[in-house]
mmCIF file of C-alpha atoms in Angstrom:
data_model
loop_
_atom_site.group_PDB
_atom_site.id
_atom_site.type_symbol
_atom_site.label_atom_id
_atom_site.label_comp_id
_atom_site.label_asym_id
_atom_site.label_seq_id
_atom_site.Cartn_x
_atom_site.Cartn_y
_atom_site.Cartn_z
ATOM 1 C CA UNK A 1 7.107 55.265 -16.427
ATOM 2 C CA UNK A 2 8.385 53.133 -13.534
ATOM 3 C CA UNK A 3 11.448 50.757 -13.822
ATOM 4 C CA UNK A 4 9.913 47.868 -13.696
ATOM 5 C CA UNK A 5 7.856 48.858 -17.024
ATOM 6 C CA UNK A 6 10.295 50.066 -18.778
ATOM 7 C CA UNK A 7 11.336 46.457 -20.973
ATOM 8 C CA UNK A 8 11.919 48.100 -24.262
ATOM 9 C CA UNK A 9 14.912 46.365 -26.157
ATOM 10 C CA UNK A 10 17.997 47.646 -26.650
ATOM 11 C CA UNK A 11 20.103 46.842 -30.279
ATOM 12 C CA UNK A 12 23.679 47.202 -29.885
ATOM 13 C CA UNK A 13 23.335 48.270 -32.728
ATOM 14 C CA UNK A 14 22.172 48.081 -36.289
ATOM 15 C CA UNK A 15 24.567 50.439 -38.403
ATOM 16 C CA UNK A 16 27.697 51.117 -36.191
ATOM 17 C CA UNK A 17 29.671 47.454 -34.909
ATOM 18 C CA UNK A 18 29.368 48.020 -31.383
ATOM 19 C CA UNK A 19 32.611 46.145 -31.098
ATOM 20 C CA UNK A 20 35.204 48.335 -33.331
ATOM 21 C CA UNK A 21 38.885 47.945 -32.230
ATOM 22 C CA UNK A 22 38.296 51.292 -30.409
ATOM 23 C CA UNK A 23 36.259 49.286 -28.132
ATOM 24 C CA UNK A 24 39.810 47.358 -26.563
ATOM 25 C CA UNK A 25 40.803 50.460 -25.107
ATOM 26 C CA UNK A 26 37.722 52.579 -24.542
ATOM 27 C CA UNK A 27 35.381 50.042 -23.269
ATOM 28 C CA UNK A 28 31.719 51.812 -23.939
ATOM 29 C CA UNK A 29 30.218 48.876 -25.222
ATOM 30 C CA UNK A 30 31.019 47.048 -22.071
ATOM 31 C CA UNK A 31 29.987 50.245 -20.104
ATOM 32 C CA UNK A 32 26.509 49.733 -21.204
ATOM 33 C CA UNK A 33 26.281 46.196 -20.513
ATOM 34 C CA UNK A 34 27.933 46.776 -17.223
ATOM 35 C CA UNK A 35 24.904 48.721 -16.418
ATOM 36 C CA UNK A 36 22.606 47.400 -17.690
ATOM 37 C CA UNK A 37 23.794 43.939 -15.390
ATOM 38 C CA UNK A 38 23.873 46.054 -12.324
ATOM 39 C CA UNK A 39 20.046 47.401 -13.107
ATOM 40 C CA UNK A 40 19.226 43.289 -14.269
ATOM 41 C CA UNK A 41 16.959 45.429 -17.032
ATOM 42 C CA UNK A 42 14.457 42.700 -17.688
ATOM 43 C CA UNK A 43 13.872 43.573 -21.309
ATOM 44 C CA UNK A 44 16.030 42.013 -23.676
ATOM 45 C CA UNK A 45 19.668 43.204 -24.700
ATOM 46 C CA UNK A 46 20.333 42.356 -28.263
ATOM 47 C CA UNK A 47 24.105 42.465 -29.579
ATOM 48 C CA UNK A 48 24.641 42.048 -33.188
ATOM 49 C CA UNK A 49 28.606 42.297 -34.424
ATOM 50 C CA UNK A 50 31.525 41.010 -36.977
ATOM 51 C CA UNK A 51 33.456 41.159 -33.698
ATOM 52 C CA UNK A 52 35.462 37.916 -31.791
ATOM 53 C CA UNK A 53 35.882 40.638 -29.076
ATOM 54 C CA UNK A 54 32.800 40.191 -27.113
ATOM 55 C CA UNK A 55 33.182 36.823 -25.648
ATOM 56 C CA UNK A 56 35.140 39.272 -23.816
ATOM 57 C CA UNK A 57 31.710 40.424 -22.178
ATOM 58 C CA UNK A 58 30.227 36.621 -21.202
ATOM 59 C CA UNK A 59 30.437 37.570 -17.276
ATOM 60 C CA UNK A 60 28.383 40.452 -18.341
ATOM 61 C CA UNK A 61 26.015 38.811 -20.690
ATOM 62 C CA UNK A 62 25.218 35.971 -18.417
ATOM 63 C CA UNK A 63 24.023 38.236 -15.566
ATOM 64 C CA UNK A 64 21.429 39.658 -18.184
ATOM 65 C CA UNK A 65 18.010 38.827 -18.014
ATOM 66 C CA UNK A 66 17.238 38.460 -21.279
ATOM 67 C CA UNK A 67 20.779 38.874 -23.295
ATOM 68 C CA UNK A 68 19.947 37.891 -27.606
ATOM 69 C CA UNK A 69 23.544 38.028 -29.173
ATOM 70 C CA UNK A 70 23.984 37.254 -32.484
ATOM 71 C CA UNK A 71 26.972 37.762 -35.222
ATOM 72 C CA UNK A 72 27.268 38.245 -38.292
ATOM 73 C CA UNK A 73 28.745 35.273 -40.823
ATOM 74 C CA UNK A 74 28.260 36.369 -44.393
ATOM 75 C CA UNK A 75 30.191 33.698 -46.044
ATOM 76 C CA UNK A 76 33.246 31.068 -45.069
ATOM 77 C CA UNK A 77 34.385 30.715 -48.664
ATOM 78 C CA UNK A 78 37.123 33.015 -49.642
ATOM 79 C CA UNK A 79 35.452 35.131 -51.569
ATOM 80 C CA UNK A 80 35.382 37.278 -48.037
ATOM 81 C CA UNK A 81 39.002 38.147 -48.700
ATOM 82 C CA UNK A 82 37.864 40.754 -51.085
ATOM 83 C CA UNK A 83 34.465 41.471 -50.180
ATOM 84 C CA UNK A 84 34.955 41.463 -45.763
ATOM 85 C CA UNK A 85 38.918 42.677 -46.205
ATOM 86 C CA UNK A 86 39.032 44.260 -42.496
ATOM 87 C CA UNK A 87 36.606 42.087 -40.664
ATOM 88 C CA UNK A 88 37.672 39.569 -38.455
ATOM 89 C CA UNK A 89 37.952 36.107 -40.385
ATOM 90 C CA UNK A 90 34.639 33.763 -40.245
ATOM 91 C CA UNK A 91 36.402 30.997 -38.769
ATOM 92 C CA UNK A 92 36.920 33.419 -35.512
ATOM 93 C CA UNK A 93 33.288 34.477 -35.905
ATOM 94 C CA UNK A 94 32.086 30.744 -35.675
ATOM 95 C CA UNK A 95 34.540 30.214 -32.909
ATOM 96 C CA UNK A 96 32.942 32.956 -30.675
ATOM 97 C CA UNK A 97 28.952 32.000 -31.926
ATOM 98 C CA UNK A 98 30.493 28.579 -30.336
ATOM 99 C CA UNK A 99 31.631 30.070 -26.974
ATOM 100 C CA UNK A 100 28.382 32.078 -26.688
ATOM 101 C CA UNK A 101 26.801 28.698 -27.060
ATOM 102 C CA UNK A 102 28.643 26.892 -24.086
ATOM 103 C CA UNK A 103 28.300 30.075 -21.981
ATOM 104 C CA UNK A 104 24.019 29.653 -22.195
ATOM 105 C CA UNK A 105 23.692 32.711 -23.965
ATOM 106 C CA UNK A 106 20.714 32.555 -26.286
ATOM 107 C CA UNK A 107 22.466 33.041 -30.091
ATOM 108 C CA UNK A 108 21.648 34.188 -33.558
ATOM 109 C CA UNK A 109 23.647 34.697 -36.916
ATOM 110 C CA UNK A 110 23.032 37.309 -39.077
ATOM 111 C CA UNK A 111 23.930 36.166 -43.020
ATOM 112 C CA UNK A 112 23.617 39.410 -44.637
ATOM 113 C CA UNK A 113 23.952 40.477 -47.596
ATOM 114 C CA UNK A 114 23.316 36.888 -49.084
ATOM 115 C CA UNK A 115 25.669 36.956 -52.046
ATOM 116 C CA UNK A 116 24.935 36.592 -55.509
ATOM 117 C CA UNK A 117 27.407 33.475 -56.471
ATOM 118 C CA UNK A 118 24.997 31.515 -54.105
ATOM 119 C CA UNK A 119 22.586 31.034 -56.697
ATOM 120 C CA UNK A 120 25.101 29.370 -58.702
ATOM 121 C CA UNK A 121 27.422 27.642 -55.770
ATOM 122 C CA UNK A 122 24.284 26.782 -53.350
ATOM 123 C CA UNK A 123 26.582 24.078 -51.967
ATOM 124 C CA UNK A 124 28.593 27.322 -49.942
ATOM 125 C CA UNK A 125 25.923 28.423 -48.599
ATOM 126 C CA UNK A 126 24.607 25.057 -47.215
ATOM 127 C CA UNK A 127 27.811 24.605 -45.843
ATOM 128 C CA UNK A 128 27.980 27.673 -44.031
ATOM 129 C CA UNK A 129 24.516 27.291 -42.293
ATOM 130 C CA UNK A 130 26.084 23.603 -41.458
ATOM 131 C CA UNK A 131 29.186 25.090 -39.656
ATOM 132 C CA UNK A 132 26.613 27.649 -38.244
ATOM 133 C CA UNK A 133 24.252 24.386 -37.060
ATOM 134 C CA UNK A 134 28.000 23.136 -35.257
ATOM 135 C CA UNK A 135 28.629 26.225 -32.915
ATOM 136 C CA UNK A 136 24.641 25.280 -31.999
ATOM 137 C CA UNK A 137 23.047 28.610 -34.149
ATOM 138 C CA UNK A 138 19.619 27.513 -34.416
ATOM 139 C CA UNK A 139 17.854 31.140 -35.909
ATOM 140 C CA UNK A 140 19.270 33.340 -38.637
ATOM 141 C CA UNK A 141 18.608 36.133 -39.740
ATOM 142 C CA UNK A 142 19.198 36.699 -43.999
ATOM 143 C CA UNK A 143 18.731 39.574 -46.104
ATOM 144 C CA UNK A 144 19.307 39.856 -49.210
ATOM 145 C CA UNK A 145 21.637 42.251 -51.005
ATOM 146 C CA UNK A 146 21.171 45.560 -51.795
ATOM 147 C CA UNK A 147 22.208 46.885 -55.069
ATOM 148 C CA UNK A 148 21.403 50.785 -55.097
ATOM 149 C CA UNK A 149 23.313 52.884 -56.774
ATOM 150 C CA UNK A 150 25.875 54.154 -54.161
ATOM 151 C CA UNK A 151 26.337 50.191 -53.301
ATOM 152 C CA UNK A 152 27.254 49.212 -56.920
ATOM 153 C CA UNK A 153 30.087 51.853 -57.174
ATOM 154 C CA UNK A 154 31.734 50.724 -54.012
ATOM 155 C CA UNK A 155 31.398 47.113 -55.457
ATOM 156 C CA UNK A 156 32.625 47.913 -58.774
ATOM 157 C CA UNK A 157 35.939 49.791 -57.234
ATOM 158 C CA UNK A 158 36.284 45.878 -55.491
ATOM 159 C CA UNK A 159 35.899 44.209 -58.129
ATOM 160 C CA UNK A 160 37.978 46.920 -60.580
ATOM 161 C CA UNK A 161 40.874 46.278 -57.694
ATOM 162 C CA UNK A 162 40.396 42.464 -57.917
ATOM 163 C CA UNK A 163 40.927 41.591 -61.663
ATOM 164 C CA UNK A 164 43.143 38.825 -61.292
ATOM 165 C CA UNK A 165 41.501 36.405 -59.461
ATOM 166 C CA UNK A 166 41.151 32.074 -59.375
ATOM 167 C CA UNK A 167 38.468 30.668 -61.318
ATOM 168 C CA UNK A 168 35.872 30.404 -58.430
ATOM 169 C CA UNK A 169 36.396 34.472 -57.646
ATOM 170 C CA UNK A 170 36.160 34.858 -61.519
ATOM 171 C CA UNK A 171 32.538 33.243 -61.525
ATOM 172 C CA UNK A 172 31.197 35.158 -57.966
ATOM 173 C CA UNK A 173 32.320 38.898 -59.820
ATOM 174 C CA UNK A 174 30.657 37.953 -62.790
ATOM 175 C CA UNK A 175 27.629 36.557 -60.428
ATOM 176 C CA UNK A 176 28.124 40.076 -58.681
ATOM 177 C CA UNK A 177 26.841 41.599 -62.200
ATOM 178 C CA UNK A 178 24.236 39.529 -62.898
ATOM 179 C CA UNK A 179 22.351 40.330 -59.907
ATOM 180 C CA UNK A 180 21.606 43.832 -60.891
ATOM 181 C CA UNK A 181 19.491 42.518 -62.932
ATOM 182 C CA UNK A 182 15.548 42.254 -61.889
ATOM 183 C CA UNK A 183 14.294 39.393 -60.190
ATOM 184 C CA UNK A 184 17.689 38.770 -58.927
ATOM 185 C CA UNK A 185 16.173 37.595 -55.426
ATOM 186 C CA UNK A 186 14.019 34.662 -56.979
ATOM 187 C CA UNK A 187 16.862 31.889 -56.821
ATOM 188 C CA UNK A 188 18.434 33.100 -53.932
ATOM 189 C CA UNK A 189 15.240 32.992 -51.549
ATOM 190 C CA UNK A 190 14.556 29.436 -53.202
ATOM 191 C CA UNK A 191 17.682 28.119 -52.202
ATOM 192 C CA UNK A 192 17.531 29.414 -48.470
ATOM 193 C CA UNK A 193 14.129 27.852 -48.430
ATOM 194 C CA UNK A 194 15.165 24.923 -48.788
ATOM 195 C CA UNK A 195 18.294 24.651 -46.854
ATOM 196 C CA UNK A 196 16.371 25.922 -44.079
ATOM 197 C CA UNK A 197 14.692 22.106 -43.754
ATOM 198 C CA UNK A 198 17.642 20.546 -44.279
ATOM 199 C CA UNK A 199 20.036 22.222 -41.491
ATOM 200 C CA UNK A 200 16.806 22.366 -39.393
ATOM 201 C CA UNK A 201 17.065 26.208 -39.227
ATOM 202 C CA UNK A 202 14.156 28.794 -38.233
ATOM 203 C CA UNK A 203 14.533 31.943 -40.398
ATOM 204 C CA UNK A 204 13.979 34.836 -38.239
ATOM 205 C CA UNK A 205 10.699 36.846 -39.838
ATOM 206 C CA UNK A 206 9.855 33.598 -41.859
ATOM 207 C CA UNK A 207 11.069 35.416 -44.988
ATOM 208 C CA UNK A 208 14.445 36.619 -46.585
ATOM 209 C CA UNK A 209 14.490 40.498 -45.490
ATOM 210 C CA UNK A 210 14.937 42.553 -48.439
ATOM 211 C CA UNK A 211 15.726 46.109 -47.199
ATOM 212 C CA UNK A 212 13.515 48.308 -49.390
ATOM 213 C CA UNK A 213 10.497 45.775 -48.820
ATOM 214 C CA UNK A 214 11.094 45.428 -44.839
ATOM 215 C CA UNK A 215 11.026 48.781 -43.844
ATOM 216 C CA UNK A 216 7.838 49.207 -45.553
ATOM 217 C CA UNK A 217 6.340 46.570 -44.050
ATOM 218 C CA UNK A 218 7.198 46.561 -40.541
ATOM 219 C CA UNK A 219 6.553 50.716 -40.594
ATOM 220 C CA UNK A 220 4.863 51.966 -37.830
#
């Protein structure tokens, strides 16, 4: 296929952070942008991370066609002290959405999983997509949690590790175990609905993403 046809997108990338501290030293993720800027690949370059690090990579970004970067913000309560222990705090996540922003560089947030105590504390999660709506997000992308089996044991060894906790951590665990339950997703996808209106957000897909149910849809 010639060069000039080839505008496939590239993801970097959809299970592995393309911006793990190895990154500092080894530089591959900026490798690939580097030429990817130096071939101006007209197809778009999508970057989705919990990483600060790649303001780092602006220069690069802004020479890109077609550059889509978005990060993801699960939650700026502190429940993300035992659920996001080694990810970079939210506040630097918003921070970097914000300098993406003033750069020109098209953004997106990623809220995924969207967690349980939200059906309960729906005020969090409106003020999340508000701090989201300050660093000038204007699509995000939300899927909802998934509870398989393999999931729930690595929540219940956070939770097991967690049992002294404040009142408001008290009521997200016990939140935590009540979505297991079927039909979980109802209240959640309600709420987002209409916060959505509110904070004048689009939601990517027009519909919470729920894993199972995505991937059958959108199969080739």
């Amino acid at each position: 296929m010639p060069r000039d046809k080839c505008e496939g997108t590239f993801l970097l990338s959809s299970v592995t952070d393309p911006y793990q501290g190895p990154e500092r030293r080894y530089l591959l993720t900026r490798g690939v942008l580097t030429a990817l800027a130096e071939e101006r690949y007209p197809g778009i370059v999508r970057i989705l991370t919990k990483s600060p690090l790649l303001v780092r990579d602006i220069d690069l970004l802004k020479r890109l066609p077609r550059a889509d970067v978005g990060i993801t913000v699960t939650t700026t309560d502190k429940i993300s002290r035992w659920l996001e222990v080694r990810a970079p705090r939210s506040s630097h996540r918003l921070k970097a959405l914000g300098a993406l922003h003033e750069a020109g560089i098209p953004t997106f947030a990623f809220v995924g999983p969207l967690l349980p105590h939200f059906a309960e504390r729906p005020d969090l999660l409106g003020r999340l997509f508000a701090r989201l709506v300050d660093v000038g997000v204007r699509e995000v992308y939300i899927e909802h949690i998934n509870l398989k089996q393999y999931i729930r044991e690595r929540m219940n060894l956070v939770l097991a590790e967690n049992l002294v906790l404040a009142e408001e951590e008290a009521q997200a665990r016990e939140a935590y175990v009540r979505a297991r339950a079927k039909g979980h997703r109802e209240t959640p996808g309600a709420i987002v609905e209409k916060l959505m209106v509110k904070h004048g957000l689009k939601l990517c897909f027009e519909e919470v993403i729920y894993h199972e149910e995505f991937q059958a849809k959108y199969a080739m």
